[in-house]
């Protein structure tokens, strides 16, 4: 999973795996209330010396383009790397004389935000629309706020899996059937992505280690990341992908479809946190970016569910927090308990050959610009 830093030149953002699917057009729509707030911030935010930097994941080009299209006097840099390296990189910058590079961090490693708050490293800021963000998705003191709802579960190739599966009746029990053996299932390597590891933790908690033993005998293909997995499902290399990102509405022209499971089967959801780092060189531009992200027509509402309680899900879906088989808070707890997370990771490695996916930093510079 890729994190991102956001530098506003005017930002620095951490990881947002979905962004390659975002169309920049909806980002340009701001309602009058948000436009007023945006205008208030724009005077100092658009000063030539105010250029922010965010830390985040790959394929943030559309996010950058959309923001700069809406605010042409502000440019942003979005250095991309995995969250497991972005967090430590920010920690290292915090103790160096030069200080931090990013203005904003958006990361999957949600446990970092509570720690940074405790250390006094974050700026308390409640963006426009903060009061509409679901309570569990935000820090009550405003030091960090959920920006995007991330969803991981099963994706299928509609042309290769029977139609009843696309009606969301495909279960983890179904994956033990002969038709899904011999490499017909792809899965993101659980050791490669903590969100996928948590998905497997939920499955094992629900169905037991016996399910995992039988699943391993299906010889699933271990894939290094959700994006290559989606490509393999789309081109028919595998019928089903475990650990794929979910969005809706599904593209009618695409072969790939995200399967929202029945209430008995777990899936992973969490809100990607964003925060402004103390010491930011572009505070007004950083605040502008945060408010833009939370706008009802902004990027946080385009791909899946919104973090906002006043935005209704598309296709008559339930609000994401109303699904009993997925929990943002449980993911936060999983990420915060390092010992249990590492122990489960070692246990699951006894069932899979996880040696193929070695995570290395995409950027070796401690201070990427």
mmCIF file of C-alpha atoms in Angstrom:
data_model
loop_
_atom_site.group_PDB
_atom_site.id
_atom_site.type_symbol
_atom_site.label_atom_id
_atom_site.label_comp_id
_atom_site.label_asym_id
_atom_site.label_seq_id
_atom_site.Cartn_x
_atom_site.Cartn_y
_atom_site.Cartn_z
ATOM 1 C CA UNK A 1 0.000 0.000 0.000
ATOM 2 C CA UNK A 2 1.442 3.339 -0.985
ATOM 3 C CA UNK A 3 1.442 6.313 1.381
ATOM 4 C CA UNK A 4 1.847 9.839 0.289
ATOM 5 C CA UNK A 5 3.286 13.120 1.438
ATOM 6 C CA UNK A 6 1.922 16.407 0.277
ATOM 7 C CA UNK A 7 4.032 19.483 -0.260
ATOM 8 C CA UNK A 8 2.228 22.644 -1.155
ATOM 9 C CA UNK A 9 4.380 24.866 -3.141
ATOM 10 C CA UNK A 10 1.838 25.401 -1.818
ATOM 11 C CA UNK A 11 1.577 20.450 0.344
ATOM 12 C CA UNK A 12 3.014 16.781 1.164
ATOM 13 C CA UNK A 13 0.630 13.733 1.178
ATOM 14 C CA UNK A 14 0.958 9.976 2.036
ATOM 15 C CA UNK A 15 -0.713 6.983 0.426
ATOM 16 C CA UNK A 16 -4.053 6.749 -1.382
ATOM 17 C CA UNK A 17 -4.246 3.563 -3.459
ATOM 18 C CA UNK A 18 -7.456 4.506 -5.253
ATOM 19 C CA UNK A 19 -6.445 7.757 -6.813
ATOM 20 C CA UNK A 20 -5.604 6.381 -10.236
ATOM 21 C CA UNK A 21 -9.360 5.871 -10.744
ATOM 22 C CA UNK A 22 -10.353 9.424 -9.924
ATOM 23 C CA UNK A 23 -11.656 11.725 -12.608
ATOM 24 C CA UNK A 24 -10.480 15.292 -12.066
ATOM 25 C CA UNK A 25 -13.771 16.791 -13.229
ATOM 26 C CA UNK A 26 -15.772 16.353 -9.996
ATOM 27 C CA UNK A 27 -12.924 17.909 -8.018
ATOM 28 C CA UNK A 28 -13.594 21.244 -9.680
ATOM 29 C CA UNK A 29 -17.101 21.473 -8.228
ATOM 30 C CA UNK A 30 -17.273 23.449 -5.000
ATOM 31 C CA UNK A 31 -20.533 24.616 -3.475
ATOM 32 C CA UNK A 32 -20.916 28.240 -2.444
ATOM 33 C CA UNK A 33 -20.209 27.649 1.235
ATOM 34 C CA UNK A 34 -16.968 25.851 0.514
ATOM 35 C CA UNK A 35 -16.061 28.411 -2.128
ATOM 36 C CA UNK A 36 -16.346 31.161 0.476
ATOM 37 C CA UNK A 37 -14.061 29.329 2.839
ATOM 38 C CA UNK A 38 -11.701 28.508 0.006
ATOM 39 C CA UNK A 39 -11.687 32.157 -1.030
ATOM 40 C CA UNK A 40 -10.911 33.222 2.532
ATOM 41 C CA UNK A 41 -7.852 30.987 2.590
ATOM 42 C CA UNK A 42 -6.816 31.731 -0.970
ATOM 43 C CA UNK A 43 -5.231 35.117 -0.320
ATOM 44 C CA UNK A 44 -2.378 33.746 1.744
ATOM 45 C CA UNK A 45 -2.568 30.275 0.233
ATOM 46 C CA UNK A 46 -1.938 31.584 -3.272
ATOM 47 C CA UNK A 47 1.020 33.738 -2.274
ATOM 48 C CA UNK A 48 3.927 32.757 -4.585
ATOM 49 C CA UNK A 49 5.997 31.723 -1.557
ATOM 50 C CA UNK A 50 3.222 29.459 -0.292
ATOM 51 C CA UNK A 51 3.831 26.130 -1.987
ATOM 52 C CA UNK A 52 2.763 23.018 -0.037
ATOM 53 C CA UNK A 53 4.118 19.445 -0.099
ATOM 54 C CA UNK A 54 2.172 16.205 0.812
ATOM 55 C CA UNK A 55 3.459 12.625 1.484
ATOM 56 C CA UNK A 56 1.299 9.787 -0.181
ATOM 57 C CA UNK A 57 1.015 6.675 -2.646
ATOM 58 C CA UNK A 58 1.762 6.249 -6.351
ATOM 59 C CA UNK A 59 -0.448 7.505 -9.112
ATOM 60 C CA UNK A 60 -1.304 10.778 -7.433
ATOM 61 C CA UNK A 61 -1.017 12.664 -10.699
ATOM 62 C CA UNK A 62 -4.790 13.043 -11.081
ATOM 63 C CA UNK A 63 -5.092 14.392 -7.556
ATOM 64 C CA UNK A 64 -2.350 16.917 -8.257
ATOM 65 C CA UNK A 65 -3.905 17.917 -11.568
ATOM 66 C CA UNK A 66 -7.358 18.342 -10.039
ATOM 67 C CA UNK A 67 -6.147 20.512 -7.175
ATOM 68 C CA UNK A 68 -3.986 22.687 -9.398
ATOM 69 C CA UNK A 69 -6.827 23.008 -11.894
ATOM 70 C CA UNK A 70 -9.078 24.315 -9.119
ATOM 71 C CA UNK A 71 -6.348 26.549 -7.650
ATOM 72 C CA UNK A 72 -4.011 27.425 -10.532
ATOM 73 C CA UNK A 73 -1.815 29.683 -8.375
ATOM 74 C CA UNK A 74 -0.831 26.818 -6.084
ATOM 75 C CA UNK A 75 1.291 23.863 -7.111
ATOM 76 C CA UNK A 76 1.670 20.738 -5.014
ATOM 77 C CA UNK A 77 4.284 18.010 -4.894
ATOM 78 C CA UNK A 78 3.253 14.496 -3.890
ATOM 79 C CA UNK A 79 6.258 12.274 -3.158
ATOM 80 C CA UNK A 80 5.074 8.664 -3.213
ATOM 81 C CA UNK A 81 6.213 5.682 -1.181
ATOM 82 C CA UNK A 82 4.855 2.882 0.992
ATOM 83 C CA UNK A 83 3.326 3.884 4.322
ATOM 84 C CA UNK A 84 5.775 1.644 6.171
ATOM 85 C CA UNK A 85 8.564 3.919 4.908
ATOM 86 C CA UNK A 86 6.745 7.253 4.807
ATOM 87 C CA UNK A 87 5.947 7.244 8.522
ATOM 88 C CA UNK A 88 9.548 6.525 9.602
ATOM 89 C CA UNK A 89 10.787 9.056 7.034
ATOM 90 C CA UNK A 90 8.615 11.751 8.631
ATOM 91 C CA UNK A 91 9.795 10.649 12.094
ATOM 92 C CA UNK A 92 13.399 11.037 10.951
ATOM 93 C CA UNK A 93 12.745 14.470 9.502
ATOM 94 C CA UNK A 94 11.222 15.554 12.805
ATOM 95 C CA UNK A 95 14.541 15.045 14.636
ATOM 96 C CA UNK A 96 16.826 16.592 12.007
ATOM 97 C CA UNK A 97 17.886 20.259 12.078
ATOM 98 C CA UNK A 98 16.313 20.874 8.662
ATOM 99 C CA UNK A 99 12.875 19.858 9.958
ATOM 100 C CA UNK A 100 9.979 18.358 8.025
ATOM 101 C CA UNK A 101 9.479 18.428 4.266
ATOM 102 C CA UNK A 102 5.744 17.616 3.943
ATOM 103 C CA UNK A 103 2.961 19.938 4.971
ATOM 104 C CA UNK A 104 0.337 17.182 5.075
ATOM 105 C CA UNK A 105 0.529 13.438 5.665
ATOM 106 C CA UNK A 106 -2.083 10.938 4.477
ATOM 107 C CA UNK A 107 -1.180 7.385 5.448
ATOM 108 C CA UNK A 108 -2.554 3.893 5.914
ATOM 109 C CA UNK A 109 -0.517 3.500 9.111
ATOM 110 C CA UNK A 110 -3.313 5.015 11.179
ATOM 111 C CA UNK A 111 -1.511 4.311 14.446
ATOM 112 C CA UNK A 112 1.088 6.957 13.566
ATOM 113 C CA UNK A 113 -1.433 9.778 13.885
ATOM 114 C CA UNK A 114 -2.336 9.203 17.544
ATOM 115 C CA UNK A 115 1.384 8.961 18.348
ATOM 116 C CA UNK A 116 2.214 12.169 16.489
ATOM 117 C CA UNK A 117 -0.653 13.911 18.254
ATOM 118 C CA UNK A 118 0.676 12.740 21.628
ATOM 119 C CA UNK A 119 4.153 13.989 20.686
ATOM 120 C CA UNK A 120 2.741 17.402 19.759
ATOM 121 C CA UNK A 121 3.749 17.092 16.092
ATOM 122 C CA UNK A 122 0.374 17.869 14.485
ATOM 123 C CA UNK A 123 -1.633 21.051 13.951
ATOM 124 C CA UNK A 124 -5.195 21.037 15.273
ATOM 125 C CA UNK A 125 -7.418 22.026 12.371
ATOM 126 C CA UNK A 126 -11.045 21.203 11.635
ATOM 127 C CA UNK A 127 -11.599 21.618 7.880
ATOM 128 C CA UNK A 128 -14.817 22.873 6.364
ATOM 129 C CA UNK A 129 -17.302 20.008 6.743
ATOM 130 C CA UNK A 130 -15.407 18.440 9.667
ATOM 131 C CA UNK A 131 -18.570 18.323 11.780
ATOM 132 C CA UNK A 132 -20.195 16.149 9.095
ATOM 133 C CA UNK A 133 -17.420 13.533 9.170
ATOM 134 C CA UNK A 134 -18.476 10.279 10.855
ATOM 135 C CA UNK A 135 -17.312 10.388 14.476
ATOM 136 C CA UNK A 136 -15.052 7.320 14.356
ATOM 137 C CA UNK A 137 -13.267 8.740 11.299
ATOM 138 C CA UNK A 138 -11.921 11.858 13.000
ATOM 139 C CA UNK A 139 -9.913 12.923 16.015
ATOM 140 C CA UNK A 140 -12.268 14.767 18.320
ATOM 141 C CA UNK A 141 -9.663 17.485 18.886
ATOM 142 C CA UNK A 142 -9.184 17.985 15.152
ATOM 143 C CA UNK A 143 -5.561 16.858 14.889
ATOM 144 C CA UNK A 144 -6.337 14.329 12.132
ATOM 145 C CA UNK A 145 -9.371 13.649 9.970
ATOM 146 C CA UNK A 146 -10.496 10.808 7.712
ATOM 147 C CA UNK A 147 -10.381 11.932 4.084
ATOM 148 C CA UNK A 148 -11.136 8.812 2.032
ATOM 149 C CA UNK A 149 -12.971 5.575 2.791
ATOM 150 C CA UNK A 150 -10.809 2.662 1.681
ATOM 151 C CA UNK A 151 -12.454 -0.711 1.006
ATOM 152 C CA UNK A 152 -10.712 -4.038 0.370
ATOM 153 C CA UNK A 153 -12.251 -7.415 -0.334
ATOM 154 C CA UNK A 154 -12.918 -9.673 -3.310
ATOM 155 C CA UNK A 155 -12.916 -8.647 -6.960
ATOM 156 C CA UNK A 156 -14.077 -10.928 -9.766
ATOM 157 C CA UNK A 157 -13.863 -11.195 -13.526
ATOM 158 C CA UNK A 158 -17.542 -11.069 -14.509
ATOM 159 C CA UNK A 159 -16.848 -13.021 -17.690
ATOM 160 C CA UNK A 160 -15.258 -15.930 -15.841
ATOM 161 C CA UNK A 161 -17.318 -16.161 -12.662
ATOM 162 C CA UNK A 162 -20.988 -17.111 -12.746
ATOM 163 C CA UNK A 163 -23.457 -14.241 -12.557
ATOM 164 C CA UNK A 164 -24.764 -15.276 -9.165
ATOM 165 C CA UNK A 165 -21.335 -14.392 -7.783
ATOM 166 C CA UNK A 166 -21.613 -10.863 -9.117
ATOM 167 C CA UNK A 167 -24.890 -10.671 -7.218
ATOM 168 C CA UNK A 168 -22.688 -10.766 -4.116
ATOM 169 C CA UNK A 169 -23.303 -14.409 -3.252
ATOM 170 C CA UNK A 170 -19.620 -15.294 -3.785
ATOM 171 C CA UNK A 171 -18.401 -16.268 -0.327
ATOM 172 C CA UNK A 172 -15.064 -17.249 1.121
ATOM 173 C CA UNK A 173 -16.516 -20.743 1.366
ATOM 174 C CA UNK A 174 -17.061 -20.696 -2.409
ATOM 175 C CA UNK A 175 -13.358 -20.082 -2.930
ATOM 176 C CA UNK A 176 -12.632 -23.611 -1.704
ATOM 177 C CA UNK A 177 -14.511 -25.124 -4.669
ATOM 178 C CA UNK A 178 -12.549 -26.951 -7.429
ATOM 179 C CA UNK A 179 -13.327 -24.262 -10.018
ATOM 180 C CA UNK A 180 -11.107 -21.850 -8.106
ATOM 181 C CA UNK A 181 -8.128 -24.184 -7.701
ATOM 182 C CA UNK A 182 -4.832 -24.287 -9.607
ATOM 183 C CA UNK A 183 -4.073 -20.600 -9.761
ATOM 184 C CA UNK A 184 -7.549 -19.295 -10.553
ATOM 185 C CA UNK A 185 -7.417 -17.103 -7.443
ATOM 186 C CA UNK A 186 -5.015 -14.223 -7.019
ATOM 187 C CA UNK A 187 -4.374 -12.629 -3.651
ATOM 188 C CA UNK A 188 -2.324 -9.681 -2.560
ATOM 189 C CA UNK A 189 0.526 -11.055 -0.462
ATOM 190 C CA UNK A 190 -0.680 -10.468 3.129
ATOM 191 C CA UNK A 191 2.871 -9.645 4.201
ATOM 192 C CA UNK A 192 2.914 -6.890 1.583
ATOM 193 C CA UNK A 193 -0.027 -4.867 2.866
ATOM 194 C CA UNK A 194 -1.328 -4.563 6.429
ATOM 195 C CA UNK A 195 -4.867 -3.873 5.206
ATOM 196 C CA UNK A 196 -4.839 -7.223 3.387
ATOM 197 C CA UNK A 197 -3.284 -8.898 6.420
ATOM 198 C CA UNK A 198 -6.204 -7.549 8.455
ATOM 199 C CA UNK A 199 -8.639 -8.967 5.898
ATOM 200 C CA UNK A 200 -7.121 -12.410 6.443
ATOM 201 C CA UNK A 201 -7.201 -11.886 10.212
ATOM 202 C CA UNK A 202 -10.947 -11.286 9.999
ATOM 203 C CA UNK A 203 -11.417 -14.357 7.784
ATOM 204 C CA UNK A 204 -9.454 -16.599 10.158
ATOM 205 C CA UNK A 205 -11.318 -15.208 13.172
ATOM 206 C CA UNK A 206 -14.601 -16.010 11.407
ATOM 207 C CA UNK A 207 -13.872 -19.347 9.730
ATOM 208 C CA UNK A 208 -10.812 -20.678 11.549
ATOM 209 C CA UNK A 209 -7.357 -21.825 10.529
ATOM 210 C CA UNK A 210 -8.909 -24.822 8.785
ATOM 211 C CA UNK A 211 -10.318 -22.508 6.126
ATOM 212 C CA UNK A 212 -6.884 -20.999 5.522
ATOM 213 C CA UNK A 213 -5.330 -24.463 5.250
ATOM 214 C CA UNK A 214 -7.892 -25.476 2.612
ATOM 215 C CA UNK A 215 -7.506 -22.149 0.823
ATOM 216 C CA UNK A 216 -3.728 -22.594 0.591
ATOM 217 C CA UNK A 217 -4.308 -25.958 -1.122
ATOM 218 C CA UNK A 218 -6.097 -24.085 -3.922
ATOM 219 C CA UNK A 219 -2.652 -22.767 -4.905
ATOM 220 C CA UNK A 220 -3.622 -19.091 -5.082
ATOM 221 C CA UNK A 221 -1.222 -16.763 -6.853
ATOM 222 C CA UNK A 222 0.481 -14.299 -4.524
ATOM 223 C CA UNK A 223 0.558 -10.833 -6.082
ATOM 224 C CA UNK A 224 2.692 -7.915 -4.955
ATOM 225 C CA UNK A 225 0.034 -5.222 -4.620
ATOM 226 C CA UNK A 226 -3.598 -4.409 -5.346
ATOM 227 C CA UNK A 227 -3.032 -2.693 -8.672
ATOM 228 C CA UNK A 228 -1.277 -5.638 -10.396
ATOM 229 C CA UNK A 229 -3.926 -7.904 -8.859
ATOM 230 C CA UNK A 230 -6.697 -5.834 -10.446
ATOM 231 C CA UNK A 231 -4.915 -6.028 -13.797
ATOM 232 C CA UNK A 232 -4.706 -9.828 -13.568
ATOM 233 C CA UNK A 233 -8.412 -10.096 -12.778
ATOM 234 C CA UNK A 234 -9.289 -7.710 -15.591
ATOM 235 C CA UNK A 235 -7.280 -9.617 -18.216
ATOM 236 C CA UNK A 236 -8.531 -13.008 -17.033
ATOM 237 C CA UNK A 237 -5.251 -14.362 -15.683
ATOM 238 C CA UNK A 238 -7.201 -15.132 -12.508
ATOM 239 C CA UNK A 239 -10.941 -15.360 -11.926
ATOM 240 C CA UNK A 240 -11.000 -13.857 -8.444
ATOM 241 C CA UNK A 241 -8.749 -11.468 -6.549
ATOM 242 C CA UNK A 242 -8.510 -11.261 -2.752
ATOM 243 C CA UNK A 243 -7.385 -7.938 -1.333
ATOM 244 C CA UNK A 244 -8.578 -5.824 -4.249
ATOM 245 C CA UNK A 245 -9.842 -2.290 -3.819
ATOM 246 C CA UNK A 246 -13.562 -1.678 -4.028
ATOM 247 C CA UNK A 247 -15.357 1.165 -5.731
ATOM 248 C CA UNK A 248 -18.782 1.879 -7.163
ATOM 249 C CA UNK A 249 -20.448 2.259 -9.439
ATOM 250 C CA UNK A 250 -18.502 -0.501 -11.117
ATOM 251 C CA UNK A 251 -17.473 0.340 -14.667
ATOM 252 C CA UNK A 252 -20.008 -1.389 -16.925
ATOM 253 C CA UNK A 253 -17.374 -1.755 -19.640
ATOM 254 C CA UNK A 254 -14.816 -3.351 -17.347
ATOM 255 C CA UNK A 255 -14.562 -7.074 -16.743
ATOM 256 C CA UNK A 256 -13.686 -6.483 -13.091
ATOM 257 C CA UNK A 257 -16.317 -6.059 -10.398
ATOM 258 C CA UNK A 258 -15.954 -5.535 -6.669
ATOM 259 C CA UNK A 259 -18.076 -7.973 -4.660
ATOM 260 C CA UNK A 260 -19.720 -6.488 -1.598
ATOM 261 C CA UNK A 261 -20.020 -9.547 0.619
ATOM 262 C CA UNK A 262 -23.065 -10.762 2.456
ATOM 263 C CA UNK A 263 -23.168 -9.893 6.140
ATOM 264 C CA UNK A 264 -21.529 -13.204 7.087
ATOM 265 C CA UNK A 265 -18.273 -12.539 5.225
ATOM 266 C CA UNK A 266 -15.811 -9.895 6.445
ATOM 267 C CA UNK A 267 -14.145 -7.192 4.406
ATOM 268 C CA UNK A 268 -11.774 -4.367 5.264
ATOM 269 C CA UNK A 269 -12.756 -0.731 5.529
ATOM 270 C CA UNK A 270 -10.939 2.192 7.051
ATOM 271 C CA UNK A 271 -10.752 5.940 6.690
ATOM 272 C CA UNK A 272 -7.453 7.250 5.361
ATOM 273 C CA UNK A 273 -6.332 9.886 7.856
ATOM 274 C CA UNK A 274 -4.854 13.227 6.865
ATOM 275 C CA UNK A 275 -3.120 15.715 9.139
ATOM 276 C CA UNK A 276 -1.154 18.942 8.911
ATOM 277 C CA UNK A 277 2.320 18.646 10.399
ATOM 278 C CA UNK A 278 3.524 21.191 12.919
ATOM 279 C CA UNK A 279 6.238 23.238 11.278
ATOM 280 C CA UNK A 280 4.505 23.358 7.905
ATOM 281 C CA UNK A 281 5.839 26.145 5.724
ATOM 282 C CA UNK A 282 2.476 26.604 4.003
ATOM 283 C CA UNK A 283 -0.242 26.469 6.687
ATOM 284 C CA UNK A 284 -2.943 28.274 4.713
ATOM 285 C CA UNK A 285 -2.433 26.180 1.584
ATOM 286 C CA UNK A 286 -2.475 23.039 3.726
ATOM 287 C CA UNK A 287 -5.790 24.084 5.282
ATOM 288 C CA UNK A 288 -7.144 24.839 1.832
ATOM 289 C CA UNK A 289 -6.244 21.349 0.646
ATOM 290 C CA UNK A 290 -7.908 19.719 3.669
ATOM 291 C CA UNK A 291 -11.163 21.625 3.114
ATOM 292 C CA UNK A 292 -11.087 20.830 -0.606
ATOM 293 C CA UNK A 293 -10.708 17.138 0.195
ATOM 294 C CA UNK A 294 -13.797 17.171 2.402
ATOM 295 C CA UNK A 295 -16.020 19.093 0.006
ATOM 296 C CA UNK A 296 -19.197 17.176 -0.881
ATOM 297 C CA UNK A 297 -18.165 17.188 -4.545
ATOM 298 C CA UNK A 298 -14.480 16.734 -3.816
ATOM 299 C CA UNK A 299 -12.199 13.721 -4.194
ATOM 300 C CA UNK A 300 -13.332 12.130 -0.933
ATOM 301 C CA UNK A 301 -16.794 11.507 -2.407
ATOM 302 C CA UNK A 302 -15.878 10.252 -5.863
ATOM 303 C CA UNK A 303 -14.721 6.661 -5.593
ATOM 304 C CA UNK A 304 -16.572 4.789 -2.880
ATOM 305 C CA UNK A 305 -18.384 5.768 0.257
ATOM 306 C CA UNK A 306 -17.885 9.210 1.717
ATOM 307 C CA UNK A 307 -16.487 9.913 5.169
ATOM 308 C CA UNK A 308 -19.349 12.389 5.564
ATOM 309 C CA UNK A 309 -22.651 11.486 7.192
ATOM 310 C CA UNK A 310 -24.596 13.883 4.950
ATOM 311 C CA UNK A 311 -23.486 12.228 1.682
ATOM 312 C CA UNK A 312 -25.618 9.249 0.695
ATOM 313 C CA UNK A 313 -23.855 6.248 -0.871
ATOM 314 C CA UNK A 314 -24.443 5.593 -4.545
ATOM 315 C CA UNK A 315 -26.611 2.712 -5.776
ATOM 316 C CA UNK A 316 -28.680 2.725 -2.558
ATOM 317 C CA UNK A 317 -25.861 1.194 -0.539
ATOM 318 C CA UNK A 318 -25.811 1.346 3.228
ATOM 319 C CA UNK A 319 -23.477 3.799 4.894
ATOM 320 C CA UNK A 320 -20.131 2.087 5.321
ATOM 321 C CA UNK A 321 -20.382 2.200 9.131
ATOM 322 C CA UNK A 322 -23.695 0.307 8.963
ATOM 323 C CA UNK A 323 -22.083 -2.886 7.639
ATOM 324 C CA UNK A 324 -21.764 -5.305 10.573
ATOM 325 C CA UNK A 325 -18.994 -7.296 8.871
ATOM 326 C CA UNK A 326 -16.439 -4.503 8.617
ATOM 327 C CA UNK A 327 -15.069 -1.980 11.086
ATOM 328 C CA UNK A 328 -12.729 1.000 10.818
ATOM 329 C CA UNK A 329 -12.176 0.935 14.576
ATOM 330 C CA UNK A 330 -11.105 -2.719 14.558
ATOM 331 C CA UNK A 331 -8.589 -1.922 11.825
ATOM 332 C CA UNK A 332 -7.193 0.925 13.941
ATOM 333 C CA UNK A 333 -6.864 -1.479 16.888
ATOM 334 C CA UNK A 334 -5.174 -4.075 14.667
ATOM 335 C CA UNK A 335 -2.673 -1.526 13.367
ATOM 336 C CA UNK A 336 -1.983 -0.238 16.884
ATOM 337 C CA UNK A 337 -1.147 -3.665 18.339
ATOM 338 C CA UNK A 338 2.252 -4.305 16.793
ATOM 339 C CA UNK A 339 2.921 -7.583 18.634
ATOM 340 C CA UNK A 340 -0.364 -9.209 17.606
ATOM 341 C CA UNK A 341 -0.031 -7.938 14.048
ATOM 342 C CA UNK A 342 3.480 -9.313 13.656
ATOM 343 C CA UNK A 343 2.517 -12.616 15.281
ATOM 344 C CA UNK A 344 -0.398 -13.128 12.904
ATOM 345 C CA UNK A 345 1.816 -12.173 9.969
ATOM 346 C CA UNK A 346 4.305 -14.881 10.939
ATOM 347 C CA UNK A 347 1.540 -17.429 11.426
ATOM 348 C CA UNK A 348 0.018 -16.792 8.024
ATOM 349 C CA UNK A 349 3.457 -17.054 6.412
ATOM 350 C CA UNK A 350 3.407 -20.756 7.359
ATOM 351 C CA UNK A 351 0.668 -21.254 4.756
ATOM 352 C CA UNK A 352 2.083 -19.189 1.878
ATOM 353 C CA UNK A 353 5.421 -18.635 0.212
ATOM 354 C CA UNK A 354 5.687 -14.935 0.934
ATOM 355 C CA UNK A 355 9.327 -14.604 -0.113
ATOM 356 C CA UNK A 356 8.513 -13.212 -3.572
ATOM 357 C CA UNK A 357 7.235 -9.808 -2.493
ATOM 358 C CA UNK A 358 9.999 -7.813 -0.864
ATOM 359 C CA UNK A 359 9.009 -4.270 0.051
ATOM 360 C CA UNK A 360 11.698 -1.701 -0.585
ATOM 361 C CA UNK A 361 11.369 2.073 -0.410
ATOM 362 C CA UNK A 362 10.538 3.698 -3.721
ATOM 363 C CA UNK A 363 12.482 6.761 -2.652
ATOM 364 C CA UNK A 364 15.817 6.409 -0.835
ATOM 365 C CA UNK A 365 16.104 10.116 -0.061
ATOM 366 C CA UNK A 366 15.279 11.043 3.532
ATOM 367 C CA UNK A 367 13.987 14.412 2.322
ATOM 368 C CA UNK A 368 12.226 13.902 -1.039
ATOM 369 C CA UNK A 369 10.938 17.177 -2.462
#
